[in-house]
Coordinates of C-alpha atoms in Angstrom, one line a residue:
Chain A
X1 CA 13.9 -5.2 -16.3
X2 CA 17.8 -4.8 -15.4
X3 CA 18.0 -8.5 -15.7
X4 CA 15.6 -8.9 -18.6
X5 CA 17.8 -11.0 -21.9
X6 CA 15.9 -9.3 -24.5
X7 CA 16.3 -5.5 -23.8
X8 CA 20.3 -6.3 -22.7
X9 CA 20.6 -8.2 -26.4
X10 CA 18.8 -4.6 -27.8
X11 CA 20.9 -2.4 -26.2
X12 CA 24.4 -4.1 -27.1
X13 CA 23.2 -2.8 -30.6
X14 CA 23.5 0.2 -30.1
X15 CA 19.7 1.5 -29.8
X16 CA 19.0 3.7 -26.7
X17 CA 15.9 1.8 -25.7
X18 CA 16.2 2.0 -22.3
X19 CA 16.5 5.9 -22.3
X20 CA 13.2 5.8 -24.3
X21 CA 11.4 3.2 -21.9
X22 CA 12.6 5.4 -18.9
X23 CA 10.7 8.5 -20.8
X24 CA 7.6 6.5 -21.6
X25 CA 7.8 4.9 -18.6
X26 CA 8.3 8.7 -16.4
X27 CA 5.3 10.1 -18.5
X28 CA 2.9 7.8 -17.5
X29 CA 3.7 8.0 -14.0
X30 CA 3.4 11.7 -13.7
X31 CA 0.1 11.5 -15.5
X32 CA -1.2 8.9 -12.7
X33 CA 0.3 11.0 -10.2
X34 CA -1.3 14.4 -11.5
X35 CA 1.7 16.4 -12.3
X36 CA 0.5 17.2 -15.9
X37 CA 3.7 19.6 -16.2
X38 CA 6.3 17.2 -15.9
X39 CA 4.4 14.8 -17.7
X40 CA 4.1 16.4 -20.5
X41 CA 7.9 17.4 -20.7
X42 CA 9.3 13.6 -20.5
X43 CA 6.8 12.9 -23.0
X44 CA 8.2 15.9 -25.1
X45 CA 11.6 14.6 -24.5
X46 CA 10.2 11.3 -25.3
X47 CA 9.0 12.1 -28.8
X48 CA 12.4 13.9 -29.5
X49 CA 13.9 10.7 -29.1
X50 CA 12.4 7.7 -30.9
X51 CA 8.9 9.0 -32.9
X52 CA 6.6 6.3 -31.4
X53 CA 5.2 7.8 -28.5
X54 CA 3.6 10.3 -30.4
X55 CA 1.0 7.5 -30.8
X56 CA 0.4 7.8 -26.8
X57 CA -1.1 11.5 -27.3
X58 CA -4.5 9.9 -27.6
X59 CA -4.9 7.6 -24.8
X60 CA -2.9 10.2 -22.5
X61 CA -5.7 12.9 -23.7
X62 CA -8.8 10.9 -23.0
X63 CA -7.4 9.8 -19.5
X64 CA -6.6 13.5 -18.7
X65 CA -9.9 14.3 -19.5
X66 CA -11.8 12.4 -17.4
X67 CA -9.4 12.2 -14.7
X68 CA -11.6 13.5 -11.2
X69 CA -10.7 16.7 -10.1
X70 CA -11.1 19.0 -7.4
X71 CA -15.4 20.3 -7.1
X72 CA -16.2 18.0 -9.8
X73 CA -17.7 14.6 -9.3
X74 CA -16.1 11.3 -11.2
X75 CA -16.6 11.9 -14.5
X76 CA -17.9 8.8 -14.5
X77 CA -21.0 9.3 -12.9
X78 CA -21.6 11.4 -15.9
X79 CA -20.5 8.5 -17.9
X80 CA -23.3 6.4 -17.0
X81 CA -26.0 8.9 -17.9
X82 CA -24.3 8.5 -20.9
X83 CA -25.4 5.1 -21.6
X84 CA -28.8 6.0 -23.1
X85 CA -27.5 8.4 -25.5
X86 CA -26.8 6.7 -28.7
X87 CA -22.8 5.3 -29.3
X88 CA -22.0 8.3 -31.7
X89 CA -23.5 10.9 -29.6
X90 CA -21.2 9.6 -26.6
X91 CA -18.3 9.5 -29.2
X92 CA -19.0 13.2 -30.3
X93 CA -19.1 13.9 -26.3
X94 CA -16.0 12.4 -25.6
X95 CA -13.7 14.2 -28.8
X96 CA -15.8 17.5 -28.1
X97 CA -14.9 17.5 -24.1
X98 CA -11.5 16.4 -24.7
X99 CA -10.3 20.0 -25.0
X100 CA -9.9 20.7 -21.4
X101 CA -7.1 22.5 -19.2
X102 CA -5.0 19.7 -18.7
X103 CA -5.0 18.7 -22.4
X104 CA -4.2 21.6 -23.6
X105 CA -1.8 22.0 -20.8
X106 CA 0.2 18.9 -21.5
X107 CA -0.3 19.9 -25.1
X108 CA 1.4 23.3 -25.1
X109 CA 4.2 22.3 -22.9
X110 CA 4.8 19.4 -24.7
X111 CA 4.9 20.6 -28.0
X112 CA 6.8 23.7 -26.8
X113 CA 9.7 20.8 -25.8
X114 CA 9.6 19.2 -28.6
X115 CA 10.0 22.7 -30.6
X116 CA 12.5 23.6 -28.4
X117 CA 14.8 20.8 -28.7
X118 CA 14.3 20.6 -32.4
X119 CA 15.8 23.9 -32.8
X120 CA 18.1 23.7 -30.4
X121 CA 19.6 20.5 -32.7
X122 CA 19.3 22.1 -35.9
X123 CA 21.1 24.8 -34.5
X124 CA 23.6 22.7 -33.5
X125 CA 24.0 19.9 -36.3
X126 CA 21.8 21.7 -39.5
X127 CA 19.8 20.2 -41.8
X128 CA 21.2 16.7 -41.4
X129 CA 19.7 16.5 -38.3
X130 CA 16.1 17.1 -39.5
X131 CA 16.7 14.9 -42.5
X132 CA 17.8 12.0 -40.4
X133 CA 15.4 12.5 -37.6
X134 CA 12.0 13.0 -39.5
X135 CA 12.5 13.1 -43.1
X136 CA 14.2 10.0 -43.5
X137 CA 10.9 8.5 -42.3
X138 CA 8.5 9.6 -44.5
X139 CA 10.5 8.9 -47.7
X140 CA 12.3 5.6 -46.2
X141 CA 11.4 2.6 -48.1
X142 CA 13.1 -0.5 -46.9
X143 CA 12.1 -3.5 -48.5
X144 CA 14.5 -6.2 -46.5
X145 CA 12.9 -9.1 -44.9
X146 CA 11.8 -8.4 -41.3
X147 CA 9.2 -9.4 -38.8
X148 CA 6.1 -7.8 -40.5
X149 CA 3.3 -9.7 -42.3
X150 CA 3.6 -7.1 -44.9
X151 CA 7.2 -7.6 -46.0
X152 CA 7.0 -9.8 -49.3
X153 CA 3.9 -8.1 -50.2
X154 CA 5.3 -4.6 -50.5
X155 CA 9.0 -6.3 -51.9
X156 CA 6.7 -7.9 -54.2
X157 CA 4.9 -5.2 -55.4
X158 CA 7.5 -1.8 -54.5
X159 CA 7.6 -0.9 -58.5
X160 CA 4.2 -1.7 -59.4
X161 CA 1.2 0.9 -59.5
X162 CA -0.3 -0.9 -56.6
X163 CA 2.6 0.3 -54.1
X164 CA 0.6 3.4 -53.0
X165 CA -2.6 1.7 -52.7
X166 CA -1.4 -1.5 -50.4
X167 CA 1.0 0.6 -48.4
X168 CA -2.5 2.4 -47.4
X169 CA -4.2 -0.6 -46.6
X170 CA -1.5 -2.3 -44.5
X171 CA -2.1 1.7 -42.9
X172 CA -5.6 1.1 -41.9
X173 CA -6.0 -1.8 -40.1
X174 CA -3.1 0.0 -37.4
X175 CA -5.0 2.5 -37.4
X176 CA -8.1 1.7 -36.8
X177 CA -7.3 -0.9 -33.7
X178 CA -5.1 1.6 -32.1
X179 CA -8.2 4.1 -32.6
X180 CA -10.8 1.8 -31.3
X181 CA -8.2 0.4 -28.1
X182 CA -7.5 3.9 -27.6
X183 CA -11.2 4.6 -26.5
X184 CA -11.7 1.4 -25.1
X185 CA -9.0 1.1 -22.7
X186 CA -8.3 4.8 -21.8
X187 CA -9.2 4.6 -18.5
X188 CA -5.8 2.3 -17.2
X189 CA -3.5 4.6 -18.9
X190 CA -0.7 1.9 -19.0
X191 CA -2.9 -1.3 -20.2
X192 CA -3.9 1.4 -22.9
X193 CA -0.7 2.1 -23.9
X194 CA 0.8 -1.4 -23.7
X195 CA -1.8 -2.7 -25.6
X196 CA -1.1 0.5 -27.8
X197 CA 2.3 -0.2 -28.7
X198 CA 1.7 -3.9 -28.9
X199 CA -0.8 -3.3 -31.9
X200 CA 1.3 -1.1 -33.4
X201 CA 4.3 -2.7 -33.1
X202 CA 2.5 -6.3 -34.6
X203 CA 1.0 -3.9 -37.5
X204 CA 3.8 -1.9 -38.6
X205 CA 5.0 -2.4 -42.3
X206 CA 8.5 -2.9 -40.8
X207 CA 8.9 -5.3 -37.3
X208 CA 12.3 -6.0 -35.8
X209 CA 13.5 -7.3 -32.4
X210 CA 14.3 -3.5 -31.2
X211 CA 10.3 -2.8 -31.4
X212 CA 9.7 -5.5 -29.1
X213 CA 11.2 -3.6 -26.1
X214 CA 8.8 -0.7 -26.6
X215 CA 5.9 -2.5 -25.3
X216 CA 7.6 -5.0 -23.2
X217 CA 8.9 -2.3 -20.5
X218 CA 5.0 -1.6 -20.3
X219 CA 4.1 -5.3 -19.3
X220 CA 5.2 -4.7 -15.5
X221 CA 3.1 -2.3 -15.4
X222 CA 0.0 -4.3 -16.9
X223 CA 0.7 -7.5 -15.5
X224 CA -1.4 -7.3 -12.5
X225 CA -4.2 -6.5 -14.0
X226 CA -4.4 -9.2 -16.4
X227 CA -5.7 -12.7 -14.3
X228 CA -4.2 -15.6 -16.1
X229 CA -3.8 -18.5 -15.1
X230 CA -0.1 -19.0 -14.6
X231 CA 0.2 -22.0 -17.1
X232 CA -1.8 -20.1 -19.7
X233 CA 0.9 -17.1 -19.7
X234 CA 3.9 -19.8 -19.9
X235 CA 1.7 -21.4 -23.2
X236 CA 1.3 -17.7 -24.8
X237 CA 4.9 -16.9 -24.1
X238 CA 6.5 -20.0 -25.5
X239 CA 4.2 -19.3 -28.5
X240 CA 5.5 -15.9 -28.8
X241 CA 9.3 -17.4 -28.7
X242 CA 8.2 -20.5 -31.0
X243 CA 7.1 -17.6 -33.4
X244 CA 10.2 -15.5 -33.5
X245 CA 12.1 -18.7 -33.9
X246 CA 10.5 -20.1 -37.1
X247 CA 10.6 -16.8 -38.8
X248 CA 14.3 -16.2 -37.6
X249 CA 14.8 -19.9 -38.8
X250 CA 14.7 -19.2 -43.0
X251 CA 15.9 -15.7 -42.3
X252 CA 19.2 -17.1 -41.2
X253 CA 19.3 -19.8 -44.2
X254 CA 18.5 -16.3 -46.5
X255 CA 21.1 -14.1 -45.3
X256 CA 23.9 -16.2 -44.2
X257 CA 23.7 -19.0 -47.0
X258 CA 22.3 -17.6 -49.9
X259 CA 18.9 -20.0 -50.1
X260 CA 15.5 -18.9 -51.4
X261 CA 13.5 -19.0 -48.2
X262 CA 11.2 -16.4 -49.0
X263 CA 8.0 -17.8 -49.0
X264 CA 8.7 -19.3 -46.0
X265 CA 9.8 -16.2 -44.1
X266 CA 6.5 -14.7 -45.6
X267 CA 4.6 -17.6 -43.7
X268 CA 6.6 -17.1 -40.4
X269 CA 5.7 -13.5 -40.8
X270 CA 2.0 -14.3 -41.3
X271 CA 2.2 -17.0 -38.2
X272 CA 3.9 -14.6 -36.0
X273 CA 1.1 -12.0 -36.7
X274 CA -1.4 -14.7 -35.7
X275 CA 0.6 -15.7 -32.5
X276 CA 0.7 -12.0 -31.8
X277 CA -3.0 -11.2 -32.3
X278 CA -3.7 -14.0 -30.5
X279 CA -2.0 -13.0 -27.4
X280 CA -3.0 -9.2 -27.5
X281 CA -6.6 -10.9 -27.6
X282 CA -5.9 -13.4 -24.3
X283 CA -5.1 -10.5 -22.5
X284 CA -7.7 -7.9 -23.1
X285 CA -10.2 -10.6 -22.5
X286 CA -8.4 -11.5 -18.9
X287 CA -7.8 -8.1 -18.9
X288 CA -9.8 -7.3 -15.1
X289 CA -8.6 -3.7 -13.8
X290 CA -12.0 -2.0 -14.3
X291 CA -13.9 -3.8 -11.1
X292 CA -11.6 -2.5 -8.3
X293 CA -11.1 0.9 -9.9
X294 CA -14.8 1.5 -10.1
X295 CA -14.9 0.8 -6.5
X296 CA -12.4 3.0 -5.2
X297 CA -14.2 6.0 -7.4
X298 CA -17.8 4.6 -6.0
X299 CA -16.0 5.0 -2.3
X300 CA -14.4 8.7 -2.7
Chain B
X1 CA 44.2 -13.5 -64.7
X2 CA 47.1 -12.9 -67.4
X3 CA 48.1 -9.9 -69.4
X4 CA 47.6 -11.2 -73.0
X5 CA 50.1 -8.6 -74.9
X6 CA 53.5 -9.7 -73.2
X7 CA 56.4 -7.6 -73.9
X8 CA 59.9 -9.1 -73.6
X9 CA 60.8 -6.8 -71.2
X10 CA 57.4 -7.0 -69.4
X11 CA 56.6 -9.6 -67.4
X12 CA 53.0 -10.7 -66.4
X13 CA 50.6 -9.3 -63.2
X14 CA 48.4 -12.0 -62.1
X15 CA 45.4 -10.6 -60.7
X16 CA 42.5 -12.9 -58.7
X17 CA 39.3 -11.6 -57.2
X18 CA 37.4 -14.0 -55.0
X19 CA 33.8 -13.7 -52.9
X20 CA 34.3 -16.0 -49.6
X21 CA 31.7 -16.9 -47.4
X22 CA 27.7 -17.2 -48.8
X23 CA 24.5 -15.5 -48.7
X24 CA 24.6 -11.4 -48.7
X25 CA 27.6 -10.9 -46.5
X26 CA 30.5 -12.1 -47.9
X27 CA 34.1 -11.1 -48.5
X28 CA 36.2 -9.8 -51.7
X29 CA 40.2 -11.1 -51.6
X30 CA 41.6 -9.4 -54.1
X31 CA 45.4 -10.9 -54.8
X32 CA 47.9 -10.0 -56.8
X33 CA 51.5 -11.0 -57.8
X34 CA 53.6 -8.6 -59.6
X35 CA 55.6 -9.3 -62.8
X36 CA 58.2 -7.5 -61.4
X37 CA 60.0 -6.5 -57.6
X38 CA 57.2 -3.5 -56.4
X39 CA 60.5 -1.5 -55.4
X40 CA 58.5 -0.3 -52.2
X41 CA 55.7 1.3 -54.2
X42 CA 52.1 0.5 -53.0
X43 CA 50.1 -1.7 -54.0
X44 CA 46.3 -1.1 -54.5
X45 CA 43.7 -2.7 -56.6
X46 CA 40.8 -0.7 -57.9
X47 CA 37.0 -2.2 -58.4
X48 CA 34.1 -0.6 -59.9
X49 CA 31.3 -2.5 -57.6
X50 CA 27.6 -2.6 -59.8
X51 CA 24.7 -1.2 -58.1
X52 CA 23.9 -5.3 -56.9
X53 CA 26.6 -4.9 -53.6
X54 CA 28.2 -2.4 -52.1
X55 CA 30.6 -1.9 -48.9
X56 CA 29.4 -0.3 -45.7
X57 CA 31.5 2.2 -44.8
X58 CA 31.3 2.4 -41.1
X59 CA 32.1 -1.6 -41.2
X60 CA 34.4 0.2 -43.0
X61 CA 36.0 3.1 -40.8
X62 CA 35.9 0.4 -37.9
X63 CA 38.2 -2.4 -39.9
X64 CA 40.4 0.8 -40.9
X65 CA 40.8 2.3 -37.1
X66 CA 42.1 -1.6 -36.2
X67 CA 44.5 -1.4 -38.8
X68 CA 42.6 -5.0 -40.6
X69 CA 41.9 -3.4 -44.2
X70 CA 42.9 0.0 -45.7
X71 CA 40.3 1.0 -48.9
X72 CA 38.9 4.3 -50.0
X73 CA 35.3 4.3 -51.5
X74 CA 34.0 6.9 -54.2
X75 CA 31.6 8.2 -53.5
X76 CA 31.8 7.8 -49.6
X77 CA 27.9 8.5 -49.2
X78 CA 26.1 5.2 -49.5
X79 CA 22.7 4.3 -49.1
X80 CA 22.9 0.8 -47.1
X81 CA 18.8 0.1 -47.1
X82 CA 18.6 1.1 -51.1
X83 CA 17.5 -1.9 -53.0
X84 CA 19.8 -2.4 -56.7
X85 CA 17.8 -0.3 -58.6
X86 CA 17.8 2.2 -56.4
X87 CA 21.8 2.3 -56.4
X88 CA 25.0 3.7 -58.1
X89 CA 28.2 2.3 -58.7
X90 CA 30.3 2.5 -56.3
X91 CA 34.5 2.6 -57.4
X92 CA 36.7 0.9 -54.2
X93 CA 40.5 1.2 -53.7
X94 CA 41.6 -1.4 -52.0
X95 CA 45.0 -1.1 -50.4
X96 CA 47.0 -4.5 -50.5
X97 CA 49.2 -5.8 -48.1
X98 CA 52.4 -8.3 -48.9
X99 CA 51.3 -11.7 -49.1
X100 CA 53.7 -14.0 -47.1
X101 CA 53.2 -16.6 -49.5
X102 CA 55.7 -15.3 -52.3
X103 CA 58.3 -12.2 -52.8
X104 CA 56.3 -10.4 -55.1
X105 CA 52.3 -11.4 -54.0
X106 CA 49.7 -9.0 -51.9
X107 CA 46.1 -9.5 -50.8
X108 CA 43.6 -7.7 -49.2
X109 CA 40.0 -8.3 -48.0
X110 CA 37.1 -6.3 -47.7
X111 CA 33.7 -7.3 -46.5
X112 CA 30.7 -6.5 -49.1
X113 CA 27.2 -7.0 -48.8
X114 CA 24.4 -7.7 -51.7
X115 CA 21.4 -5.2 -52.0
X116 CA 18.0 -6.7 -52.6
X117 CA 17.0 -7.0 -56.6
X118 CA 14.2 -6.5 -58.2
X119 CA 11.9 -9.3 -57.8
X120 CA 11.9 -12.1 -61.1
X121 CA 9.6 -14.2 -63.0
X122 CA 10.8 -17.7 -64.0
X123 CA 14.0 -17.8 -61.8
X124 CA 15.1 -17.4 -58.1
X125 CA 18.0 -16.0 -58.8
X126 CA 19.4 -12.6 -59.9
X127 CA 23.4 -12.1 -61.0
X128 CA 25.7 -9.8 -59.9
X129 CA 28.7 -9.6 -62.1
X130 CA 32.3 -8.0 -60.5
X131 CA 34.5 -6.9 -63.3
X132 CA 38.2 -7.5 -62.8
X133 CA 40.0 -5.3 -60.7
X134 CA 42.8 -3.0 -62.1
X135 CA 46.5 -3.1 -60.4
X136 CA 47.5 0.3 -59.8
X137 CA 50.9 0.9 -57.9
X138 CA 51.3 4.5 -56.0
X139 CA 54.8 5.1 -56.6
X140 CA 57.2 8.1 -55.0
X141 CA 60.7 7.5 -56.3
X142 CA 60.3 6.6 -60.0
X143 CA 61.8 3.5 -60.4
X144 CA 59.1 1.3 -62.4
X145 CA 59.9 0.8 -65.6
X146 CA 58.2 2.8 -68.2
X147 CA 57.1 -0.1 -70.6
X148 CA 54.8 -1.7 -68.5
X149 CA 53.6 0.9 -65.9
X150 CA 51.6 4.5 -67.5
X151 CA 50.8 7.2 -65.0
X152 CA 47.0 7.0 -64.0
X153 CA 44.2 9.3 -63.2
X154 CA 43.2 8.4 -59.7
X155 CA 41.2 10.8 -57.0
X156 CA 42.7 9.5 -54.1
X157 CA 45.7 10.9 -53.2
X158 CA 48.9 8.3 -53.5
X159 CA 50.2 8.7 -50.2
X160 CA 49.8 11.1 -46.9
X161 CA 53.5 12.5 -47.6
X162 CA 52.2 15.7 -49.9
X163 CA 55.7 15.9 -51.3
X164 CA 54.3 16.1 -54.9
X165 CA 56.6 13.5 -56.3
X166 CA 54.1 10.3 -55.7
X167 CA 52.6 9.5 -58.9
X168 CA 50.0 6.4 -59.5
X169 CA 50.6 4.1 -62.5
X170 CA 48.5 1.5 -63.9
X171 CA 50.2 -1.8 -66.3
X172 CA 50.0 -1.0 -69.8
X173 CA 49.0 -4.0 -70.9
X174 CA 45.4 -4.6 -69.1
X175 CA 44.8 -8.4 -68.2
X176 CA 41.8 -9.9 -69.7
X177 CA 39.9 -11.9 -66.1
X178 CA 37.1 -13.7 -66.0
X179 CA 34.4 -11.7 -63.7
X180 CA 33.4 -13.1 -60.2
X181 CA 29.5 -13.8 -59.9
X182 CA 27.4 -13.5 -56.8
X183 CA 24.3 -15.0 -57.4
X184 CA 21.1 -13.5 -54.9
X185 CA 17.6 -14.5 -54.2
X186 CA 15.2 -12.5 -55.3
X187 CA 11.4 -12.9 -54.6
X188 CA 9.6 -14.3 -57.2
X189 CA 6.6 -12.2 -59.2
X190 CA 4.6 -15.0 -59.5
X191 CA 3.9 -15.1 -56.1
X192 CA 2.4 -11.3 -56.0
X193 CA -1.2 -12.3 -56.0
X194 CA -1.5 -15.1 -53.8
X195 CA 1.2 -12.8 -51.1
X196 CA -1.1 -9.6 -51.5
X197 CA -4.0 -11.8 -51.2
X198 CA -3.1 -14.1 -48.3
X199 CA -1.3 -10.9 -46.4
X200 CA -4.2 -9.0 -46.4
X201 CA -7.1 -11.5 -45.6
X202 CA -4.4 -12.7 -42.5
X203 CA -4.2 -9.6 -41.5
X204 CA -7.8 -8.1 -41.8
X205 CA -8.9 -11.6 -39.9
X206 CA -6.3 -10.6 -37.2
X207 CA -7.4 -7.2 -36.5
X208 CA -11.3 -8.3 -36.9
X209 CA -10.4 -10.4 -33.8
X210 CA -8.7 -7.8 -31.7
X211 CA -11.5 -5.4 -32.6
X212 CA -14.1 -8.0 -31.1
X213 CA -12.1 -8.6 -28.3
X214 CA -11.6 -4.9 -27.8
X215 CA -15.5 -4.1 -28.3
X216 CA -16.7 -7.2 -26.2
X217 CA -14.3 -6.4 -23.0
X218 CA -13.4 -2.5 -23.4
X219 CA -15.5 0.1 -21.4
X220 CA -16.9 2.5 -23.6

């Protein structure tokens, strides 16, 4: 990671990255390792920092749930009992039991950091503070061309009556896949949230280079799970690269020379989103964690 | 650019505005060359810049701490991500520095940057149209002479010496310029159906993939 090109080239900008990679990164570790207090206060810490994790509260939920404790079997014995039941009931199950001590634990001490730091800052720097740290984001409309599919669509169409409406469905599809991964995948807490932070990161209505580092200090972490062949993961990087490059391509000729190359950054966009989608896709199907973890629970 | 209405005892400021470089960074040189000796007054142009560019102000503050380019902008608070409509005029002082080419020329250069525009049916282009700058000299010894320099209205303060006794003054006799265009792409509207259409059939095919992939292989 120290010697990693692409988080050095982020950090020269100016973003703090690293410090929220290091969070993230601390978060999930204490979760693994059980310490749900000191999880839940680099997370809080985290989500001070740079919004996105907030999107981890889900996975990290469903894995504290079900993680075994003390006088209770694995969870997942229960789980398969659970296969007759119909697929809503299980859902219901899983939502309804997701309320238990360590949730609400890792909850209440991470919203109290969260709360505590935000008034601590106000105190210190006023209203500008709140305005640049959350408010900005909810009434920030940048328009400039950028890595997302939906760029030229909501340029396009930022005055027209159909702003609201498309802005919502370039929402939904996000939101749904990180939803549905989120209950998939929750048992590897850092697949889950790679895979997390990849979706949302290829979904966003606005991509740039400095996103990519988010879910990129996760792959590490994922990497040995995920059995592909060696060649295969060269071929799906060098797509991913081959991507960035013809979208970066007209970008440049836009900015720097003054040509019309926005239909063909629109086209990059949509081909990135492809290469993208089509990588998230190789690795959840060579995605093969589950076999040796349900051993180790079937041999406790 | 040359005053029109020449006095006999006046004689003409010659005022040229230039965008360098292409695309939406470029450069405003501003040059001037006095009628007459500057006497050891300041030299400063002032720009109203339309909503279609503006000048960042921390690119700003950092050319200003290496001593490259001295300007004041009014107001100071700009929006950088706001796209044209969106925007205000912003009014620049630009402080010039002696040219070395002649006794009685200065020039100065200050990056600018073009906002996005609305997007456009029939052409891929949108104009943005600089006005001619105005020459205004900050003078603290009163030595200009009174037929071709008035005192001005100016909110910046002349100089950091608050003696009192530094006045601004503007030439009397305004020189007609021809404005400096800085043409932009802008997206065009015919395009809106087949983008929204295209974007959101890519993208619902996209996520209809990882969805399958996440149902087929994720443990439920």
């Amino acid at each position: 990671w120290l010697l990693n090109p692409l988080p050095m080239a982020v950090s020269s900008r100016g973003n703090a990255e690293a410090l929220v990679a290091l969070l993230v990164l601390a978060t999930l570790y204490w979760v693994e390792a059980g310490s749900v207090g000191k999880a839940a206060v680099c997370y809080g810490l985290a989500v001070h920092m740079k919004i996105y994790p907030l999107t981890y509260a889900l996975p990290i939920a469903l894995r504290l749930r079900t993680r075994p404790r003390r006088g209770e079997g694995a969870l997942d014995a229960g789980g398969d009992k659970m296969a007759k039941v119909t697929f809503m009931a299980r859902l219901w199950h899983l939502f309804v039991k997701m309320l238990n001590r360590d949730v609400l634990l890792f909850g209440m001490v991470a919203g109290s950091v969260l709360a505590a730091l935000t008034v601590a800052f106000y105190h210190l720097y006023g209203w500008e503070f709140l305005e640049h740290a959350y408010l900005y984001h909810l009434t920030r409309r940048d328009i400039r061309h950028n890595f997302s599919p939906y760029f030229y669509m909501l340029y396009l169409t930022a005055e027209s009556k159909w702003s609201f409406a498309l802005g919502l469905a370039a929402f939904l599809p996000q939101l749904l896949l990180l939803l549905v991964v989120s209950i998939a995948f929750y048992r590897d807490l850092a697949f889950s949230c790679f895979l997390h932070t990849t979706i949302f990161v290829t979904f966003n209505k606005v991509c740039t280079s400095q996103y990519f580092v988010w879910y990129l200090c996760l792959l590490p972490l994922v990497m040995p799970s995920i059995k592909m062949s060696w060649r295969r993961g060269v071929l799906l990087l060098f797509l991913w690269f081959i991507g960035q490059g013809l979208w970066l391509t007209p970008a440049y000729f836009l900015e720097f020379k003054g040509y019309n190359t926005f239909l063909f950054i629109w086209l990059a966009g949509l081909l990135f989103l492809s290469i993208n989608s089509l990588i998230i896709v190789q690795i959840i199907s060579h995605y093969q964690k589950e076999a040796q973890a349900a051993k180790k629970l079937k041999q406790q | 650019c040359v005053a029109l209405d020449v006095q006999a005892a006046c004689r003409d400021t010659a005022v040229t505005q230039e965008l360098l470089k292409e695309g939406f960074h470029r450069d405003l040189l501003v040059k001037v060359e006095l009628g007459e000796d500057a006497g050891g007054c300041a030299v400063a142009a002032r720009t109203r810049l339309p909503p279609g560019i503006y000048v960042d102000p921390y690119e700003l503050a950092t050319l200003q701490q290496h001593n490259l380019t001295k300007a004041v902008l009014s107001p100071d608070v700009i929006d950088l991500e706001a796209p044209e409509y969106l925007a205000r005029d912003v009014l620049l002082l630009l402080f010039l520095e002696p040219d070395p080419r002649c006794s009685r020329c200065f020039r100065a250069a200050v990056p600018v940057h073009a906002r996005y525009h609305r997007p456009a049916e029939g052409t891929e282009e949108a104009v943005v149209v600089l006005e001619s700058p105005e020459v205004l000299l900050c003078c603290c010894h009163g030595r200009l002479s009174a037929e071709c320099w008035e005192p001005a209205e100016v909110d910046t303060p002349c100089s950091s010496d608050s003696t009192g006794s530094c006045q601004w003054h503007s030439t009397k006799h305004s020189p007609a310029c021809e404005e400096s265009m800085l043409r932009v792409p802008v997206g065009l509207r015919e395009h809106s159906s087949l983008v929204c259409a295209l974007t959101l059939l890519t993208t619902g095919l996209c996520s209809g993939l990882i969805l399958a992939a996440a149902c087929k292989y994720g443990h439920f």
